[in-house]
Amino acid sequence: MPAHSSNPAPSKPGGNTDTTLEPVPADDTPSRRRRLEPDERRAQILACAIDMFGERPYAAVSTAELAQRAGVARGLINHYFGNKRDLYLAVVRRMVTLPRLDNMLVPSGNVRERVEASVSWLLDTIGEHGTTWVKVTGLEGIGDDPEVQRILDEADNAAADRVVQMMGLSDSLHSDELRALVRCYGGLVKAAGREWIVRGALDRAQVHELLSDTLTTLIAVSFPKVNGTR
């Protein structure tokens, strides 16, 4: 809660001191009263948008309701993000943005150990935002939008690069083919994420085993066959 000044209020005529504060409207939340820095305010709006786009279809998300939930004027959403589509694109980018590599420990060990670490990283990424991640990567939001598809394609490439790097195979002469195989594997990751997060048909441990077994086969069996074709 905002801190109130400990100094007494000015005396009214007659010498009485009135220390009563003006009433605060019931809907005046601390987030409205506390002035945030622009980056904090933008992050606050984006966090609320991530929640709302995960809760309901794109068409059912109202920027007026979002502004109310975030405790901001509706005009601030336009100021920081533009229109509703631009805001959704910002949500998509946030959902598929990978952690900085210098904040991650690249795994070592044998193939299976590297696979286990890579899959744990993938599931941590999925689990962080749950249904919003599933909807965004499954193209359930804005529909067939070229900009959304471009963002997702770039994210698939970046994720494939990261997995190849975590597996210690970046220097392979056939790393392009391996990345293509990992992008195919990415389709299974998205489907498994849906079964875990949305349908609840599999738990995280079961999804982990599925993805680990498949990625191990990809690295140990499929990739050597691709290597042998050149």
Short mmCIF file of C-alpha atoms in Angstrom, two decimals:
data_model
loop_
_atom_site.label_atom_id
_atom_site.label_comp_id
_atom_site.label_asym_id
_atom_site.label_seq_id
_atom_site.Cartn_x
_atom_site.Cartn_y
_atom_site.Cartn_z
CA MET A 1 0.00 0.00 0.00
CA PRO A 2 1.20 3.56 -0.60
CA ALA A 3 2.91 5.11 2.34
CA HIS A 4 1.15 8.10 3.83
CA SER A 5 3.05 11.12 5.06
CA SER A 6 3.63 11.27 8.81
CA ASN A 7 3.49 15.10 8.78
CA PRO A 8 0.28 16.57 10.26
CA ALA A 9 -2.15 18.18 7.88
CA PRO A 10 -2.45 21.98 7.97
CA SER A 11 -4.68 23.29 10.77
CA LYS A 12 -8.15 24.49 9.89
CA PRO A 13 -9.33 27.90 11.04
CA GLY A 14 -9.94 27.64 14.75
CA GLY A 15 -6.81 25.61 15.46
CA ASN A 16 -8.21 22.08 14.95
CA THR A 17 -6.04 19.65 13.01
CA ASP A 18 -7.82 17.36 10.58
CA THR A 19 -5.78 14.24 9.77
CA THR A 20 -8.56 12.50 7.84
CA LEU A 21 -7.53 11.44 4.36
CA GLU A 22 -9.82 11.90 1.41
CA PRO A 23 -11.84 8.76 0.72
CA VAL A 24 -10.43 6.46 -1.93
CA PRO A 25 -12.87 5.01 -4.46
CA ALA A 26 -13.53 1.32 -3.89
CA ASP A 27 -12.13 0.37 -7.28
CA ASP A 28 -8.96 2.43 -6.82
CA THR A 29 -6.41 -0.37 -6.48
CA PRO A 30 -2.82 0.15 -5.37
CA SER A 31 -1.63 -0.48 -8.93
CA ARG A 32 -3.64 2.58 -10.03
CA ARG A 33 -2.33 4.79 -7.29
CA ARG A 34 1.31 3.82 -7.57
CA ARG A 35 3.08 5.45 -10.47
CA LEU A 36 4.98 2.81 -12.45
CA GLU A 37 7.91 3.29 -14.76
CA PRO A 38 6.99 2.86 -18.45
CA ASP A 39 8.69 -0.55 -18.73
CA GLU A 40 6.87 -1.76 -15.60
CA ARG A 41 3.53 -0.52 -16.88
CA ARG A 42 4.07 -2.15 -20.26
CA ALA A 43 5.03 -5.43 -18.58
CA GLN A 44 1.93 -5.22 -16.38
CA ILE A 45 -0.34 -4.81 -19.40
CA LEU A 46 1.40 -7.62 -21.25
CA ALA A 47 1.08 -9.99 -18.27
CA CYS A 48 -2.67 -9.34 -18.11
CA ALA A 49 -2.97 -9.85 -21.87
CA ILE A 50 -1.14 -13.18 -21.63
CA ASP A 51 -3.65 -14.34 -19.02
CA MET A 52 -6.69 -13.16 -20.96
CA PHE A 53 -5.64 -14.61 -24.33
CA GLY A 54 -5.08 -17.90 -22.51
CA GLU A 55 -8.53 -17.81 -20.91
CA ARG A 56 -10.67 -17.09 -23.97
CA PRO A 57 -10.64 -16.87 -27.78
CA TYR A 58 -9.04 -13.87 -29.45
CA ALA A 59 -12.40 -12.40 -30.48
CA ALA A 60 -13.66 -12.52 -26.88
CA VAL A 61 -10.79 -10.44 -25.48
CA SER A 62 -11.78 -6.80 -24.98
CA THR A 63 -9.14 -4.12 -24.62
CA ALA A 64 -11.54 -2.21 -22.39
CA GLU A 65 -11.75 -5.18 -20.02
CA LEU A 66 -8.01 -5.67 -20.26
CA ALA A 67 -7.44 -2.06 -19.27
CA GLN A 68 -9.74 -2.51 -16.28
CA ARG A 69 -7.93 -5.69 -15.19
CA ALA A 70 -4.52 -4.05 -15.59
CA GLY A 71 -5.69 -0.93 -13.77
CA VAL A 72 -4.74 1.42 -16.60
CA ALA A 73 -6.48 3.81 -18.95
CA ARG A 74 -7.44 2.16 -22.23
CA GLY A 75 -5.36 4.71 -24.09
CA LEU A 76 -2.20 3.32 -22.49
CA ILE A 77 -2.73 0.01 -24.27
CA ASN A 78 -2.76 1.87 -27.58
CA HIS A 79 0.24 3.90 -26.49
CA TYR A 80 2.41 0.89 -25.64
CA PHE A 81 1.15 -1.69 -28.13
CA GLY A 82 -1.06 -0.12 -30.79
CA ASN A 83 -4.27 -1.96 -31.59
CA LYS A 84 -5.54 -5.32 -30.33
CA ARG A 85 -3.76 -7.28 -33.07
CA ASP A 86 -0.46 -5.59 -32.23
CA LEU A 87 -0.97 -6.52 -28.58
CA TYR A 88 -1.64 -10.13 -29.56
CA LEU A 89 1.54 -10.19 -31.63
CA ALA A 90 3.44 -9.00 -28.55
CA VAL A 91 1.90 -11.90 -26.60
CA VAL A 92 2.95 -14.35 -29.33
CA ARG A 93 6.53 -13.04 -29.25
CA ARG A 94 6.62 -13.33 -25.47
CA MET A 95 5.33 -16.90 -25.57
CA VAL A 96 8.03 -18.08 -27.97
CA THR A 97 10.96 -16.02 -26.74
CA LEU A 98 13.74 -18.30 -25.52
CA PRO A 99 15.77 -17.62 -22.40
CA ARG A 100 19.10 -15.97 -23.08
CA LEU A 101 21.75 -18.62 -23.59
CA ASP A 102 24.04 -16.99 -21.03
CA ASN A 103 21.27 -17.61 -18.45
CA MET A 104 21.22 -21.33 -19.27
CA LEU A 105 23.61 -24.15 -18.44
CA VAL A 106 24.30 -26.16 -21.61
CA PRO A 107 24.11 -29.79 -20.55
CA SER A 108 27.03 -32.20 -20.76
CA GLY A 109 27.23 -36.00 -20.62
CA ASN A 110 26.05 -38.75 -22.94
CA VAL A 111 23.23 -38.46 -25.46
CA ARG A 112 20.49 -39.51 -23.05
CA GLU A 113 21.64 -37.08 -20.36
CA ARG A 114 21.68 -34.23 -22.85
CA VAL A 115 18.25 -35.26 -24.12
CA GLU A 116 16.80 -35.34 -20.60
CA ALA A 117 18.13 -31.84 -19.90
CA SER A 118 16.85 -30.51 -23.24
CA VAL A 119 13.36 -31.92 -22.69
CA SER A 120 13.23 -30.52 -19.16
CA TRP A 121 14.03 -27.11 -20.62
CA LEU A 122 11.28 -27.49 -23.24
CA LEU A 123 8.67 -28.47 -20.66
CA ASP A 124 9.68 -25.63 -18.35
CA THR A 125 9.11 -23.25 -21.26
CA ILE A 126 5.69 -24.75 -22.00
CA GLY A 127 4.60 -24.91 -18.38
CA GLU A 128 5.47 -21.28 -17.66
CA HIS A 129 2.45 -19.97 -19.58
CA GLY A 130 0.33 -23.10 -20.04
CA THR A 131 -2.81 -22.64 -22.10
CA THR A 132 -1.64 -19.38 -23.66
CA TRP A 133 1.44 -21.13 -25.06
CA VAL A 134 -0.71 -23.95 -26.43
CA LYS A 135 -3.17 -21.58 -28.11
CA VAL A 136 -0.50 -19.33 -29.57
CA THR A 137 1.69 -22.11 -30.98
CA GLY A 138 -1.39 -23.94 -32.23
CA LEU A 139 -2.56 -20.90 -34.21
CA GLU A 140 -5.82 -20.80 -32.26
CA GLY A 141 -5.81 -17.07 -31.67
CA ILE A 142 -6.03 -14.62 -34.53
CA GLY A 143 -6.36 -17.25 -37.23
CA ASP A 144 -4.39 -17.40 -40.47
CA ASP A 145 -2.26 -14.31 -39.93
CA PRO A 146 1.02 -14.09 -41.91
CA GLU A 147 2.77 -12.10 -39.19
CA VAL A 148 1.87 -14.65 -36.52
CA GLN A 149 3.10 -17.43 -38.81
CA ARG A 150 6.36 -15.58 -39.42
CA ILE A 151 6.96 -15.16 -35.69
CA LEU A 152 6.23 -18.85 -35.06
CA ASP A 153 8.49 -19.96 -37.93
CA GLU A 154 11.34 -17.87 -36.56
CA ALA A 155 10.70 -19.32 -33.11
CA ASP A 156 10.76 -22.88 -34.49
CA ASN A 157 14.13 -22.17 -36.11
CA ALA A 158 15.51 -20.64 -32.92
CA ALA A 159 14.28 -23.56 -30.82
CA ALA A 160 15.82 -26.04 -33.25
CA ASP A 161 19.12 -24.16 -33.07
CA ARG A 162 18.97 -24.25 -29.28
CA VAL A 163 18.26 -27.98 -29.09
CA VAL A 164 21.06 -28.75 -31.56
CA GLN A 165 23.40 -26.62 -29.47
CA MET A 166 22.31 -28.27 -26.23
CA MET A 167 22.95 -31.66 -27.82
CA GLY A 168 26.49 -30.55 -28.71
CA LEU A 169 25.94 -30.97 -32.45
CA SER A 170 26.24 -27.39 -33.70
CA ASP A 171 29.53 -28.13 -35.49
CA SER A 172 28.14 -31.04 -37.51
CA LEU A 173 28.62 -30.75 -41.26
CA HIS A 174 24.95 -31.67 -41.58
CA SER A 175 23.57 -29.42 -38.85
CA ASP A 176 21.02 -27.94 -41.31
CA GLU A 177 19.45 -31.37 -41.79
CA LEU A 178 19.49 -31.97 -38.06
CA ARG A 179 17.71 -28.69 -37.47
CA ALA A 180 15.06 -29.73 -39.98
CA LEU A 181 14.56 -33.00 -38.09
CA VAL A 182 14.27 -31.08 -34.81
CA ARG A 183 11.64 -28.78 -36.37
CA CYS A 184 9.63 -31.89 -37.25
CA TYR A 185 10.06 -33.00 -33.65
CA GLY A 186 8.69 -29.59 -32.64
CA GLY A 187 5.28 -30.63 -33.99
CA LEU A 188 5.25 -33.50 -31.49
CA VAL A 189 6.28 -31.12 -28.71
CA LYS A 190 3.27 -28.89 -29.43
CA ALA A 191 0.87 -31.83 -29.61
CA ALA A 192 2.23 -33.30 -26.37
CA GLY A 193 1.95 -29.90 -24.72
CA ARG A 194 -1.75 -29.84 -25.60
CA GLU A 195 -2.32 -33.32 -24.16
CA TRP A 196 -0.62 -32.23 -20.95
CA ILE A 197 -1.82 -28.64 -20.48
CA VAL A 198 -5.27 -28.57 -22.10
CA ARG A 199 -6.64 -32.10 -22.19
CA GLY A 200 -4.91 -33.44 -19.10
CA ALA A 201 -4.62 -36.84 -20.81
CA LEU A 202 -0.90 -37.02 -19.96
CA ASP A 203 1.00 -35.64 -17.00
CA ARG A 204 4.35 -33.93 -17.22
CA ALA A 205 6.33 -37.06 -16.39
CA GLN A 206 4.61 -39.01 -19.18
CA VAL A 207 5.18 -36.22 -21.68
CA HIS A 208 8.81 -36.03 -20.57
CA GLU A 209 9.32 -39.74 -21.30
CA LEU A 210 7.60 -39.49 -24.69
CA LEU A 211 9.66 -36.53 -25.82
CA SER A 212 12.91 -37.91 -24.39
CA ASP A 213 12.50 -41.28 -26.09
CA THR A 214 11.62 -39.64 -29.40
CA LEU A 215 14.49 -37.17 -29.31
CA THR A 216 16.94 -39.94 -28.38
CA THR A 217 15.79 -41.93 -31.41
CA LEU A 218 16.05 -38.84 -33.58
CA ILE A 219 19.65 -38.26 -32.53
CA ALA A 220 20.84 -41.86 -32.33
CA VAL A 221 18.99 -43.40 -35.28
CA SER A 222 17.50 -40.86 -37.68
CA PHE A 223 20.33 -38.36 -37.80
CA PRO A 224 23.05 -40.90 -38.65
CA LYS A 225 20.90 -42.00 -41.60
CA VAL A 226 20.69 -38.42 -42.81
CA ASN A 227 24.45 -38.11 -42.43
CA GLY A 228 24.91 -41.12 -44.65
CA THR A 229 22.96 -39.60 -47.54
CA ARG A 230 25.59 -37.00 -48.38
#
